[in-house]
mmCIF file of C-alpha atoms in Angstrom:
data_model
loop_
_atom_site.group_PDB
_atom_site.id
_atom_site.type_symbol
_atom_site.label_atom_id
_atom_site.label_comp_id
_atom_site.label_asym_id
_atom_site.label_seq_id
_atom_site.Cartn_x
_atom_site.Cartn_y
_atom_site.Cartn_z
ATOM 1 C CA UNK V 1 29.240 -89.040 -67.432
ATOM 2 C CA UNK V 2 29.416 -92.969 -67.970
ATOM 3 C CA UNK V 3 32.678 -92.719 -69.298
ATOM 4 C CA UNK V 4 34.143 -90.418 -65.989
ATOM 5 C CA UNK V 5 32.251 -92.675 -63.417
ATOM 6 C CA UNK V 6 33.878 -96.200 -65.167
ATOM 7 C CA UNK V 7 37.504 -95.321 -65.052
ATOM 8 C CA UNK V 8 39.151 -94.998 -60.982
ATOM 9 C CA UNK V 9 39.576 -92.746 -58.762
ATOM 10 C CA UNK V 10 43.131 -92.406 -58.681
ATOM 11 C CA UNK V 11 43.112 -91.663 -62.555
ATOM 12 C CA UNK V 12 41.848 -88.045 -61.349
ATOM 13 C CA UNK V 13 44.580 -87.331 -59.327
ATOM 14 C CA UNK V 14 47.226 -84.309 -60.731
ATOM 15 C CA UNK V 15 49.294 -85.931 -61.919
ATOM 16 C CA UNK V 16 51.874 -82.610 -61.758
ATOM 17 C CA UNK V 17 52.178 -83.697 -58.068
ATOM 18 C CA UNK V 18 54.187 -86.971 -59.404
ATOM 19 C CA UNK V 19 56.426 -84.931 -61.674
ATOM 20 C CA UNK V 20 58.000 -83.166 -58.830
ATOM 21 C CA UNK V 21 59.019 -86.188 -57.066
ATOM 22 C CA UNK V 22 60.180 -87.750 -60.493
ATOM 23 C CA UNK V 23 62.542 -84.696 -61.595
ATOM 24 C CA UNK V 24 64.395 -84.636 -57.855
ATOM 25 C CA UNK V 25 68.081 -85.308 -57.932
ATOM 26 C CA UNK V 26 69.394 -88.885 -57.812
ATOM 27 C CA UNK V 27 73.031 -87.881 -57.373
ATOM 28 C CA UNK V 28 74.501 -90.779 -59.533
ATOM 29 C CA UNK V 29 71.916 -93.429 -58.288
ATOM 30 C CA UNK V 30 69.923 -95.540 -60.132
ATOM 31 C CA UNK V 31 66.294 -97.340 -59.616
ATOM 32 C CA UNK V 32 65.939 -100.246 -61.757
ATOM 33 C CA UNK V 33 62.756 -101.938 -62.040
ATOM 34 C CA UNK V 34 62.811 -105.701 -62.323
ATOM 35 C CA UNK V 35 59.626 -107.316 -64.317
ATOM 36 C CA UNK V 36 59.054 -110.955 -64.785
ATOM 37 C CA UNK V 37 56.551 -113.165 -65.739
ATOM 38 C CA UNK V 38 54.034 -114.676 -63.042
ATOM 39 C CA UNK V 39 52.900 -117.810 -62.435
ATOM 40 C CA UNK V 40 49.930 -117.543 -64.568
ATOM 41 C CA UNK V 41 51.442 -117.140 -67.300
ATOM 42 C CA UNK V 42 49.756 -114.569 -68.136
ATOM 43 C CA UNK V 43 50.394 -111.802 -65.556
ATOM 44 C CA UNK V 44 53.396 -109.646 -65.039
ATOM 45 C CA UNK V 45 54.923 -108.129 -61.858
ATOM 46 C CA UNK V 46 57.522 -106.008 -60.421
ATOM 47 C CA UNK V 47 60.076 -104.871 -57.992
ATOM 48 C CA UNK V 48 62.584 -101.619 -57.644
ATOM 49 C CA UNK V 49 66.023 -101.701 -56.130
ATOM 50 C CA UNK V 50 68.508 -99.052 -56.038
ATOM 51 C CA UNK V 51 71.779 -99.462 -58.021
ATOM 52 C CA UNK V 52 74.733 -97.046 -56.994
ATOM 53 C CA UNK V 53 75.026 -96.335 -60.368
ATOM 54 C CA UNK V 54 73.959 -96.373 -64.147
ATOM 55 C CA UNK V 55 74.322 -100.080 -65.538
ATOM 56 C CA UNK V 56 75.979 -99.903 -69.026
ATOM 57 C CA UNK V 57 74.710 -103.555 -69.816
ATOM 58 C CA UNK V 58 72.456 -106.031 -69.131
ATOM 59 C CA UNK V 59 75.472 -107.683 -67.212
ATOM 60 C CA UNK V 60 75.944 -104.945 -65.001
ATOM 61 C CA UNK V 61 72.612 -105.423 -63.349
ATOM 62 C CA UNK V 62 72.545 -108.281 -60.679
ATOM 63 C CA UNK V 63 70.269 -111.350 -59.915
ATOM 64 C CA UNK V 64 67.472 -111.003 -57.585
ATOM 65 C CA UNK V 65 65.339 -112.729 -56.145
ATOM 66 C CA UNK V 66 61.301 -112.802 -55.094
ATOM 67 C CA UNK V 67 58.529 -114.652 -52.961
ATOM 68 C CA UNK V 68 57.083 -117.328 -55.737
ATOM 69 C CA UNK V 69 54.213 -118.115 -52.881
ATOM 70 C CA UNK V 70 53.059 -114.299 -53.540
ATOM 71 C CA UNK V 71 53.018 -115.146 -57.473
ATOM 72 C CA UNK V 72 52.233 -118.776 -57.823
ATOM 73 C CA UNK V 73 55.577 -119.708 -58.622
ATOM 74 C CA UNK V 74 56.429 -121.638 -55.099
ATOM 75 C CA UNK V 75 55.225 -122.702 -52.007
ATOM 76 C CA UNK V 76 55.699 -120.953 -48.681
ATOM 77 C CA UNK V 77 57.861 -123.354 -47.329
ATOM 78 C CA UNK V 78 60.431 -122.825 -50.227
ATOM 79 C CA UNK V 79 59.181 -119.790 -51.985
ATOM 80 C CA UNK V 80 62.425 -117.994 -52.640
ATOM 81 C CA UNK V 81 62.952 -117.516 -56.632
ATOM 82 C CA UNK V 82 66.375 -116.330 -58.823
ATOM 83 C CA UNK V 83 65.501 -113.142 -61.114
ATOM 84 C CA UNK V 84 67.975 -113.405 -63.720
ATOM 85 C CA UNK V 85 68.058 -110.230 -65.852
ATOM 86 C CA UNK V 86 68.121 -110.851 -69.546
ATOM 87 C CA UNK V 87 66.772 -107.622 -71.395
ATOM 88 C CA UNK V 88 67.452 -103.650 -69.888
ATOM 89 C CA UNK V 89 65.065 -100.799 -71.446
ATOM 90 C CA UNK V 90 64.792 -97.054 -70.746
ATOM 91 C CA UNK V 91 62.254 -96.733 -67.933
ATOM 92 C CA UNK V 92 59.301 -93.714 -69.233
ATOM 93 C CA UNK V 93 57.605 -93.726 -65.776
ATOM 94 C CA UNK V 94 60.984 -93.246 -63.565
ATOM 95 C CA UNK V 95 62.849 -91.396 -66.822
ATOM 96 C CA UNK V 96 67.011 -91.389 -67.797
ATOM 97 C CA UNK V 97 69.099 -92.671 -65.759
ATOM 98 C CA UNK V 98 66.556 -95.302 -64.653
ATOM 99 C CA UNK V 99 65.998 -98.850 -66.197
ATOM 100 C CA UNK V 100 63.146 -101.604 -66.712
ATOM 101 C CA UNK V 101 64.966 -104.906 -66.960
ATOM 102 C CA UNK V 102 63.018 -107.767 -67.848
ATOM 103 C CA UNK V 103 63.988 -111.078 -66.065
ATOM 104 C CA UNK V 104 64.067 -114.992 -66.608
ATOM 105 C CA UNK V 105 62.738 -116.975 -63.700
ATOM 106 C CA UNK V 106 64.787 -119.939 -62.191
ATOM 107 C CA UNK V 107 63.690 -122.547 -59.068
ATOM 108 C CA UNK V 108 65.716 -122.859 -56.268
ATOM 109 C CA UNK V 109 67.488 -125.580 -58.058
ATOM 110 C CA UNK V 110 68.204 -123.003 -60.735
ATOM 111 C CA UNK V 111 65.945 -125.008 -63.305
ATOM 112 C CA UNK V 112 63.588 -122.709 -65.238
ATOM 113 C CA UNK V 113 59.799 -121.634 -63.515
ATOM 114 C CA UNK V 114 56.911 -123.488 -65.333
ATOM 115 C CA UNK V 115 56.030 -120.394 -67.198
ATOM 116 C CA UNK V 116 60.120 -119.177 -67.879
ATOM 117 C CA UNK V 117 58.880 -120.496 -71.576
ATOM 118 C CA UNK V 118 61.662 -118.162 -73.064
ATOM 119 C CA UNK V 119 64.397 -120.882 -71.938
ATOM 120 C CA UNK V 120 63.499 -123.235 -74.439
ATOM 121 C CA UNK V 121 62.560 -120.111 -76.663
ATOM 122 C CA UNK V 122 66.287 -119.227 -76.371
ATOM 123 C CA UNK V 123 67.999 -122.465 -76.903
ATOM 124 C CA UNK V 124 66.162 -122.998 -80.472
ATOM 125 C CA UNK V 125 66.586 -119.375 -81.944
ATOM 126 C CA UNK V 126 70.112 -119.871 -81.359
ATOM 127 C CA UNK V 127 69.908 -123.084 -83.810
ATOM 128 C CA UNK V 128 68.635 -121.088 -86.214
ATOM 129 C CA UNK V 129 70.480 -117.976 -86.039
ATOM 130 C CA UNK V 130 71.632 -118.322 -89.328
ATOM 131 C CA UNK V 131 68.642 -117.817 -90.460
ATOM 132 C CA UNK V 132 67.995 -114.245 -89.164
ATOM 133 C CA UNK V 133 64.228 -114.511 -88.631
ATOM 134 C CA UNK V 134 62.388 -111.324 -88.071
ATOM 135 C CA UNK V 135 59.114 -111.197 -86.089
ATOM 136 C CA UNK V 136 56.251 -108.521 -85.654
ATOM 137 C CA UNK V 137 53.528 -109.266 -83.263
ATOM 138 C CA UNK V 138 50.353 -107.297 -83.982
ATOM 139 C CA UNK V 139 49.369 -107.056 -79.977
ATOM 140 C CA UNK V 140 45.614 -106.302 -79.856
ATOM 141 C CA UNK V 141 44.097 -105.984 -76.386
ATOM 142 C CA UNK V 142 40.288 -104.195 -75.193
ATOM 143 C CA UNK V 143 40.291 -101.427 -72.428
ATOM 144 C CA UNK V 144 37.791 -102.190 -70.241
ATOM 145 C CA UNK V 145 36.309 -99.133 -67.477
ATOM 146 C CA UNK V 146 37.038 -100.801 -63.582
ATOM 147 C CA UNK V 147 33.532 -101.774 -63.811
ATOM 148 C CA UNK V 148 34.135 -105.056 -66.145
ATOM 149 C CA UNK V 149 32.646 -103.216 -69.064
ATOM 150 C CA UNK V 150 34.154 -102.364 -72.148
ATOM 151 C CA UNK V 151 35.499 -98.817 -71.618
ATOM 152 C CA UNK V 152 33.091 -96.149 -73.661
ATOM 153 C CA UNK V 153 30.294 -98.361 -74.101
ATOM 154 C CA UNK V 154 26.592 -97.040 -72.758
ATOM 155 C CA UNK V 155 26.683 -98.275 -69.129
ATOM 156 C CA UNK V 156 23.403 -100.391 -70.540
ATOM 157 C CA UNK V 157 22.787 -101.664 -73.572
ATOM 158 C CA UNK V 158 25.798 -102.366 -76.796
ATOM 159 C CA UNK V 159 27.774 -99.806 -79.432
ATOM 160 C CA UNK V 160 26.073 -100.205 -82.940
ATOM 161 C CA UNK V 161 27.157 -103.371 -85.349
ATOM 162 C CA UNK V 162 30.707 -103.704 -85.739
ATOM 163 C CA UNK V 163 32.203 -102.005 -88.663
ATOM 164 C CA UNK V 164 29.112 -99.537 -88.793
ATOM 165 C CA UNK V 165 29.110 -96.023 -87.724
ATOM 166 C CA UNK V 166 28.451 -95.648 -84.140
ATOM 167 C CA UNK V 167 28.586 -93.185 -81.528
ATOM 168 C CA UNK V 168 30.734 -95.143 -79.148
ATOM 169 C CA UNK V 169 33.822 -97.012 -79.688
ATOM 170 C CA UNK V 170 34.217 -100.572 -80.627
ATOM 171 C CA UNK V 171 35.457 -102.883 -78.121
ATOM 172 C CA UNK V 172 38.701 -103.156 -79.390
ATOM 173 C CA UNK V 173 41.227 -100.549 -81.347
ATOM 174 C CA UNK V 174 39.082 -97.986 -80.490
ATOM 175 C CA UNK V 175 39.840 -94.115 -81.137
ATOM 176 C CA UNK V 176 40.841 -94.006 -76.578
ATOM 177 C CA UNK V 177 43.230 -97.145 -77.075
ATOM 178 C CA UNK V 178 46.562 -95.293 -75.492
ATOM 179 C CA UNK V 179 49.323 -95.432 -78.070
ATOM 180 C CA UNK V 180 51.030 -98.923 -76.559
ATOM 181 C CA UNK V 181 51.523 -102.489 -76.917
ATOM 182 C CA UNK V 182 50.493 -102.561 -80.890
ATOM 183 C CA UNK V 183 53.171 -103.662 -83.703
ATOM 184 C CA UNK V 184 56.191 -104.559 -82.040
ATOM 185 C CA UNK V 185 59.165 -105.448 -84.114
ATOM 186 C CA UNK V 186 60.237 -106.154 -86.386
ATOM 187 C CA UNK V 187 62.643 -107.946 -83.826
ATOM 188 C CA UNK V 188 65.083 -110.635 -84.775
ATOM 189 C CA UNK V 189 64.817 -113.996 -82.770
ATOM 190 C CA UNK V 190 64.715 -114.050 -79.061
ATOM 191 C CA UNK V 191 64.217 -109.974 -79.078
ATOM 192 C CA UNK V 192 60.642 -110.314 -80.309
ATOM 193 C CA UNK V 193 59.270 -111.857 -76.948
ATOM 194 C CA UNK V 194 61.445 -109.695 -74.953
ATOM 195 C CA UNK V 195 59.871 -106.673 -76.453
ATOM 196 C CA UNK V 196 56.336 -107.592 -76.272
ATOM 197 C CA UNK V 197 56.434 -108.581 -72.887
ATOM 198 C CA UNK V 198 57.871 -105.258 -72.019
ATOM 199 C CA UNK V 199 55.244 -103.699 -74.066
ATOM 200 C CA UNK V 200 52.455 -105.020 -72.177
ATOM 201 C CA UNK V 201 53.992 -104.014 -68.676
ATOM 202 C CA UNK V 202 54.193 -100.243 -70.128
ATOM 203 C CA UNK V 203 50.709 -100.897 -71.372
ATOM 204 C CA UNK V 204 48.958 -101.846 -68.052
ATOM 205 C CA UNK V 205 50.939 -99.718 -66.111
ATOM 206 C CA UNK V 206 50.006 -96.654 -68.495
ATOM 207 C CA UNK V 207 46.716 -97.765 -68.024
ATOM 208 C CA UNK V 208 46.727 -97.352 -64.350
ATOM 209 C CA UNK V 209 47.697 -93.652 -65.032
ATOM 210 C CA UNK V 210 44.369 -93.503 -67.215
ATOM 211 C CA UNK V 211 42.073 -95.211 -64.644
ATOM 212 C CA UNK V 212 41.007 -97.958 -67.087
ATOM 213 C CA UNK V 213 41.862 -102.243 -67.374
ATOM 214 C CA UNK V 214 43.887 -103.531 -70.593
ATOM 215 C CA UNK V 215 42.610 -106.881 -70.873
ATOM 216 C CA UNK V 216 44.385 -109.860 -73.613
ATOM 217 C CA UNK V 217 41.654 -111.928 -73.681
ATOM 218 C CA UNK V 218 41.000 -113.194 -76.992
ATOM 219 C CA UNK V 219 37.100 -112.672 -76.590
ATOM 220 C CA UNK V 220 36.320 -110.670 -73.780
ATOM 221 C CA UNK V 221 32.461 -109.750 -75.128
ATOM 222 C CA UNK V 222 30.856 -112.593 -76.587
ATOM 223 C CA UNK V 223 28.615 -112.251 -79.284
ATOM 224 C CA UNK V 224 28.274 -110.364 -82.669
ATOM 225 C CA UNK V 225 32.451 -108.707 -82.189
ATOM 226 C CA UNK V 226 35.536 -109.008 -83.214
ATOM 227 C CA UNK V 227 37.678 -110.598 -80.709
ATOM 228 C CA UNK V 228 41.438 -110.032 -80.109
ATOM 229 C CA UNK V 229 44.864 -111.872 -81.532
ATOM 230 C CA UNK V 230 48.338 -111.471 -82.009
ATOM 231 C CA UNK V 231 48.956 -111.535 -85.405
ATOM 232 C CA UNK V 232 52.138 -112.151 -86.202
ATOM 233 C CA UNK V 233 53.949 -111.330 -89.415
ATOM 234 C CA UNK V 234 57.211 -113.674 -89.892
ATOM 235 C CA UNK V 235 60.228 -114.028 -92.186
ATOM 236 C CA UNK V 236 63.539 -115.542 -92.589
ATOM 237 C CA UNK V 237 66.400 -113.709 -94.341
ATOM 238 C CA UNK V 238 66.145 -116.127 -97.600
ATOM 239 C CA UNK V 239 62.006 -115.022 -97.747
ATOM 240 C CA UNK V 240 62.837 -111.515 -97.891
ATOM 241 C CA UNK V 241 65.414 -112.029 -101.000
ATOM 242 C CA UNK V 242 64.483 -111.736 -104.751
ATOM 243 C CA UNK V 243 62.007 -115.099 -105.294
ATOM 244 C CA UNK V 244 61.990 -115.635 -101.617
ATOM 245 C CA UNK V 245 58.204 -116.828 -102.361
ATOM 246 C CA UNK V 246 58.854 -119.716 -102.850
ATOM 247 C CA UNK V 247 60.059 -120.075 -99.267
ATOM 248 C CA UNK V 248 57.293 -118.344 -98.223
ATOM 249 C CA UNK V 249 54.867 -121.002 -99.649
ATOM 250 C CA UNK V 250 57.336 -123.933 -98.542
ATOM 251 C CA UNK V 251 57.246 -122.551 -94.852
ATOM 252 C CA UNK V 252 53.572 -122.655 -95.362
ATOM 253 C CA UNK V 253 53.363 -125.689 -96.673
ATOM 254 C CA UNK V 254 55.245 -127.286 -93.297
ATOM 255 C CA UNK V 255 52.755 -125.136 -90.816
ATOM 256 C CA UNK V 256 49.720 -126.631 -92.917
ATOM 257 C CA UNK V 257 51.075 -130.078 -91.794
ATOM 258 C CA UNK V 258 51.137 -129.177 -88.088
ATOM 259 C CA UNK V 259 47.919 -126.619 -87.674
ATOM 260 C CA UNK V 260 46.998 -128.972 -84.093
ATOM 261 C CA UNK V 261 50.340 -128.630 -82.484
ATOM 262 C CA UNK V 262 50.478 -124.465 -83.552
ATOM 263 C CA UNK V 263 47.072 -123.957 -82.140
ATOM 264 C CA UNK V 264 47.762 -125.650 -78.753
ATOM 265 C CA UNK V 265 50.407 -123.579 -78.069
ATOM 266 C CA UNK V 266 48.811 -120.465 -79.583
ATOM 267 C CA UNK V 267 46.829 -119.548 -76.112
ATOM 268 C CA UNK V 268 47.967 -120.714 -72.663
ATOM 269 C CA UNK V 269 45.356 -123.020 -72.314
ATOM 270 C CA UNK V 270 45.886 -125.554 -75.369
ATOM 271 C CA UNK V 271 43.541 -123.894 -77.847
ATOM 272 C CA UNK V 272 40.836 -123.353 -75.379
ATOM 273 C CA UNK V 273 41.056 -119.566 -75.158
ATOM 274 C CA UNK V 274 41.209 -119.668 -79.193
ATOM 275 C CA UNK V 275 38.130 -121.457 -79.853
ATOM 276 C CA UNK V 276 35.953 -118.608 -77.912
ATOM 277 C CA UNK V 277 37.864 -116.457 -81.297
ATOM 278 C CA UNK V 278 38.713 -118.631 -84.026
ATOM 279 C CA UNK V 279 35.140 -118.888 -85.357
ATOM 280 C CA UNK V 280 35.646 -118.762 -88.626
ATOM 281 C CA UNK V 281 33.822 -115.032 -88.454
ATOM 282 C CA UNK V 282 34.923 -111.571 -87.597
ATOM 283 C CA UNK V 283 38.100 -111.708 -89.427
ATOM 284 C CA UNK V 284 38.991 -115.234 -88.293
ATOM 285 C CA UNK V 285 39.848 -118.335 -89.677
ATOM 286 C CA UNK V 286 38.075 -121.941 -88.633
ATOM 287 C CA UNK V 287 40.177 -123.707 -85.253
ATOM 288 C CA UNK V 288 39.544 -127.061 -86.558
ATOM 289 C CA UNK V 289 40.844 -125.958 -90.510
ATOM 290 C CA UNK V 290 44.410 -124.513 -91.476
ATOM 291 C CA UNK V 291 43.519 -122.530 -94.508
ATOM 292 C CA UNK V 292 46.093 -119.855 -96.277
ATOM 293 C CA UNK V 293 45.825 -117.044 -98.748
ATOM 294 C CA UNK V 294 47.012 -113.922 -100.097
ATOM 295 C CA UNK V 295 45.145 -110.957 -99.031
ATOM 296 C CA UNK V 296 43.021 -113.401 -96.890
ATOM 297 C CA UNK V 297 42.008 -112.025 -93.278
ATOM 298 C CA UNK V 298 39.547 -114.985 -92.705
ATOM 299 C CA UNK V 299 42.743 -117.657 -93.290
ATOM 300 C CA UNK V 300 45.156 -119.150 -90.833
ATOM 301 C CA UNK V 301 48.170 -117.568 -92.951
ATOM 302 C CA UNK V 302 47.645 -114.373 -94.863
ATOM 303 C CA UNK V 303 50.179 -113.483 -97.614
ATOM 304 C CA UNK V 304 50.074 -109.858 -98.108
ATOM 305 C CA UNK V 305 49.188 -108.436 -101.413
ATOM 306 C CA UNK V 306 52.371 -106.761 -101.928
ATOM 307 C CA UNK V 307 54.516 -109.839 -101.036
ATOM 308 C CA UNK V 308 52.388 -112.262 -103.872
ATOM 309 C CA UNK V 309 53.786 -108.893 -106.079
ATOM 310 C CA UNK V 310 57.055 -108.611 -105.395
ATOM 311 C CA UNK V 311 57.191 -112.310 -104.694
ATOM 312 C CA UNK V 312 59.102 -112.122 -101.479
ATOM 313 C CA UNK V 313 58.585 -110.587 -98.207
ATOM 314 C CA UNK V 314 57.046 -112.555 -95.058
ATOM 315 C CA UNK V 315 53.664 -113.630 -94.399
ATOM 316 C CA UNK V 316 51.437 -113.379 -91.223
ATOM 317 C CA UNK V 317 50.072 -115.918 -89.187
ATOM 318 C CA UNK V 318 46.617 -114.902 -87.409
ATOM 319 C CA UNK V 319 46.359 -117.587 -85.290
ATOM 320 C CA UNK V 320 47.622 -116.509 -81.979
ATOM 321 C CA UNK V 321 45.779 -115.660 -79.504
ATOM 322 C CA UNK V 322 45.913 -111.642 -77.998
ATOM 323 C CA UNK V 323 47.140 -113.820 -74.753
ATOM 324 C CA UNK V 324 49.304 -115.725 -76.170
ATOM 325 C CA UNK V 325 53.117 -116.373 -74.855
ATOM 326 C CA UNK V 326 55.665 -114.842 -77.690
ATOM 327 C CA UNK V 327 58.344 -116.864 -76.918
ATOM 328 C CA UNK V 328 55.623 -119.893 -77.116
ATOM 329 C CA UNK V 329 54.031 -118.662 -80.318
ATOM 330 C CA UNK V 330 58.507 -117.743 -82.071
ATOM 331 C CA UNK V 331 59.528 -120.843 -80.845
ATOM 332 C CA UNK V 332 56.676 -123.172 -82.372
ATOM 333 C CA UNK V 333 57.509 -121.444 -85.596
ATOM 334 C CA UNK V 334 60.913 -121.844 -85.784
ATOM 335 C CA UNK V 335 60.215 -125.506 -85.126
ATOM 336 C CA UNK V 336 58.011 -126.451 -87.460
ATOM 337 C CA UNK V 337 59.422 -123.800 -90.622
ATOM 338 C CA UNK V 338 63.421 -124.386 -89.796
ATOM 339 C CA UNK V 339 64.066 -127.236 -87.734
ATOM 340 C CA UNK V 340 61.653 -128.791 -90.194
ATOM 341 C CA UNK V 341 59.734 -130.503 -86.902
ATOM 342 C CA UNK V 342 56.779 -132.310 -87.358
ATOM 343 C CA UNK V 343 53.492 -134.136 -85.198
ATOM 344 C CA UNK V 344 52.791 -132.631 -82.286
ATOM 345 C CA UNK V 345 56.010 -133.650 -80.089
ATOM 346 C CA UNK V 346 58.940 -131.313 -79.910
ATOM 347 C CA UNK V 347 62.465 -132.378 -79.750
ATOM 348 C CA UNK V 348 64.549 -131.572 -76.893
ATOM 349 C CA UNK V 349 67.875 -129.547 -78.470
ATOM 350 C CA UNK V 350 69.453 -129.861 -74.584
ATOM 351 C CA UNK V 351 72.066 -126.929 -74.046
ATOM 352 C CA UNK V 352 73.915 -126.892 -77.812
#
């Protein structure tokens, strides 16, 4: 009974009512949904317009536009904004022929929104094309009922320890997490923050279906639990070659150098969110220490076992936060392991 009376209302609805409307003919039209980043940062939102008929391509769907006051993006006085479309998906809510097509978002002047961090994002993993890195973001998250709580936790009182056996779930990866939004990728470049952003819209809006809150902050319960990052697992095409440890271990060796700049940009809020996490418990390394390892889950850089084998693979940095921006978290890399960056200042590759 806790668990019915924590989820919404609307989650009870019959949902073989929607269907009917969803399988009606569109005679050759198209509804494309366009998503975009909001001004937090954090947040994502969305808009429908009706194309006359199926775009083939991402260039086949045109700009758009929205009201940034509504978003924090603008002010009222000059809130229009450009949404420029940049990646097209199948759509699993509206189904074939329909599209979700994720969108940068430009100023009036055309320069890139505060938050548009895939800009920059896309301007260095063209430098380093060449060197075909492949990302996979481990996207944790905690459902939480529409009462704040976590969802399947006793209405009063706490689950059992973590890792123990206990009649309700843990707070995070629990047995009712719906099957979205974890292990995207391996995607190559600018790819791997398209996807995950498009993951998380399908996760919260699956969610709404379900009656329950995904939430991406990287502590949402304090106390004795895990909390909830974005691992992500990283290689360029010379680490996954024969003796491509060693390039593993020299890429390490650079992030080692540079663990203040990595962890600032690892959480929107400069580290802030990731020092509620990065405890050096629960699975965690220390904020303040860069520490690496192979089969290590308590280090800032884990080597799996199989890599330090084989001796070549990728390796995984745990460091970023479950909130974290992926083209923030792809870009620093590629900075510091590539472009051989270093301090905490980042060079400004203009339009090349």
């Amino acid at each position: 009974r806790a668990v019915a009376m924590s989820v919404s209302h609307s989650s009870r609805l019959n949902k073989l009512v929607r269907e009917q409307y969803v399988r009606l003919p569109q005679d050759g039209l198209v509804q494309v949904t366009y998503v975009w980043i909001d001004g937090s940062g954090e947040g994502v939102r969305c808009k429908s317009r009706t194309l006359d008929k199926e775009p083939k391509s991402i260039e086949d769907v045109p700009e758009w536009n929205f009201d940034g006051s509504s978003t924090a993006q603008a002010e009222g006085s000059n809130s229009d904004m450009f949404l420029v479309p940049v990646r097209m998906f199948r759509d699993p809510f509206c189904l074939d022929p329909n599209k979700l097509v994720l969108c940068e978002v430009l100023k009036y002047n055309r320069k890139p929104a505060e938050t548009n961090l895939r800009h920059t994002c896309k301007k260095v993993m063209d430098l380093v094309k060449d060197s075909h890195p492949w990302f996979g973001m481990e996207q944790e998250y905690t459902l939480l009922g529409i009462n704040g709580h976590p969802y399947g936790w006793p209405d009063n009182g706490f689950p059992g320890p973590q890792g123990k056996c206990s009649p309700f779930p843990q707070p995070k990866c629990s047995p009712q997490l719906p099957p979205c939004a974890r292990g995207v990728g391996p995607c190559e470049g600018i790819e791997m923050g398209d996807h995950l952003w498009m993951a998380r819209f399908i996760l919260h809006r699956v969610c709404e279906d379900f009656g329950v809150v995904a939430t991406l902050d990287p502590k949402p319960m304090t106390g004795n639990w895990n909390g909830a990052g974005c691992h992500t697992n990283y290689s360029t095409e010379e680490m996954r070659r024969e003796g491509g440890l060693k390039h593993i271990e020299a890429a390490i060796e650079k992030l080692s150098k540079r663990h203040d700049y990595h962890i600032c940009v690892y959480d929107p809020r400069g580290g802030r969110d990731n020092s509620r996490r990065l405890t050096g418990h629960h699975e965690t390394s220390n904020i303040f220490e860069f520490s690496a390892g192979v089969a290590n889950r308590g280090a800032s850089i884990r080597i799996p076992r199989q890599v330090g084998q084989d001796g070549y693979g990728y390796f995984e940095d745990r460091r970023p936060a479950a909130n974290c921006d992926p083209y923030a978290v792809t870009e620093a890399i590629m900075r510091t392991t590539v472009l051989n960056e270093t301090g905490v200042e980042t060079k400004d590759y203009g339009d090349h």
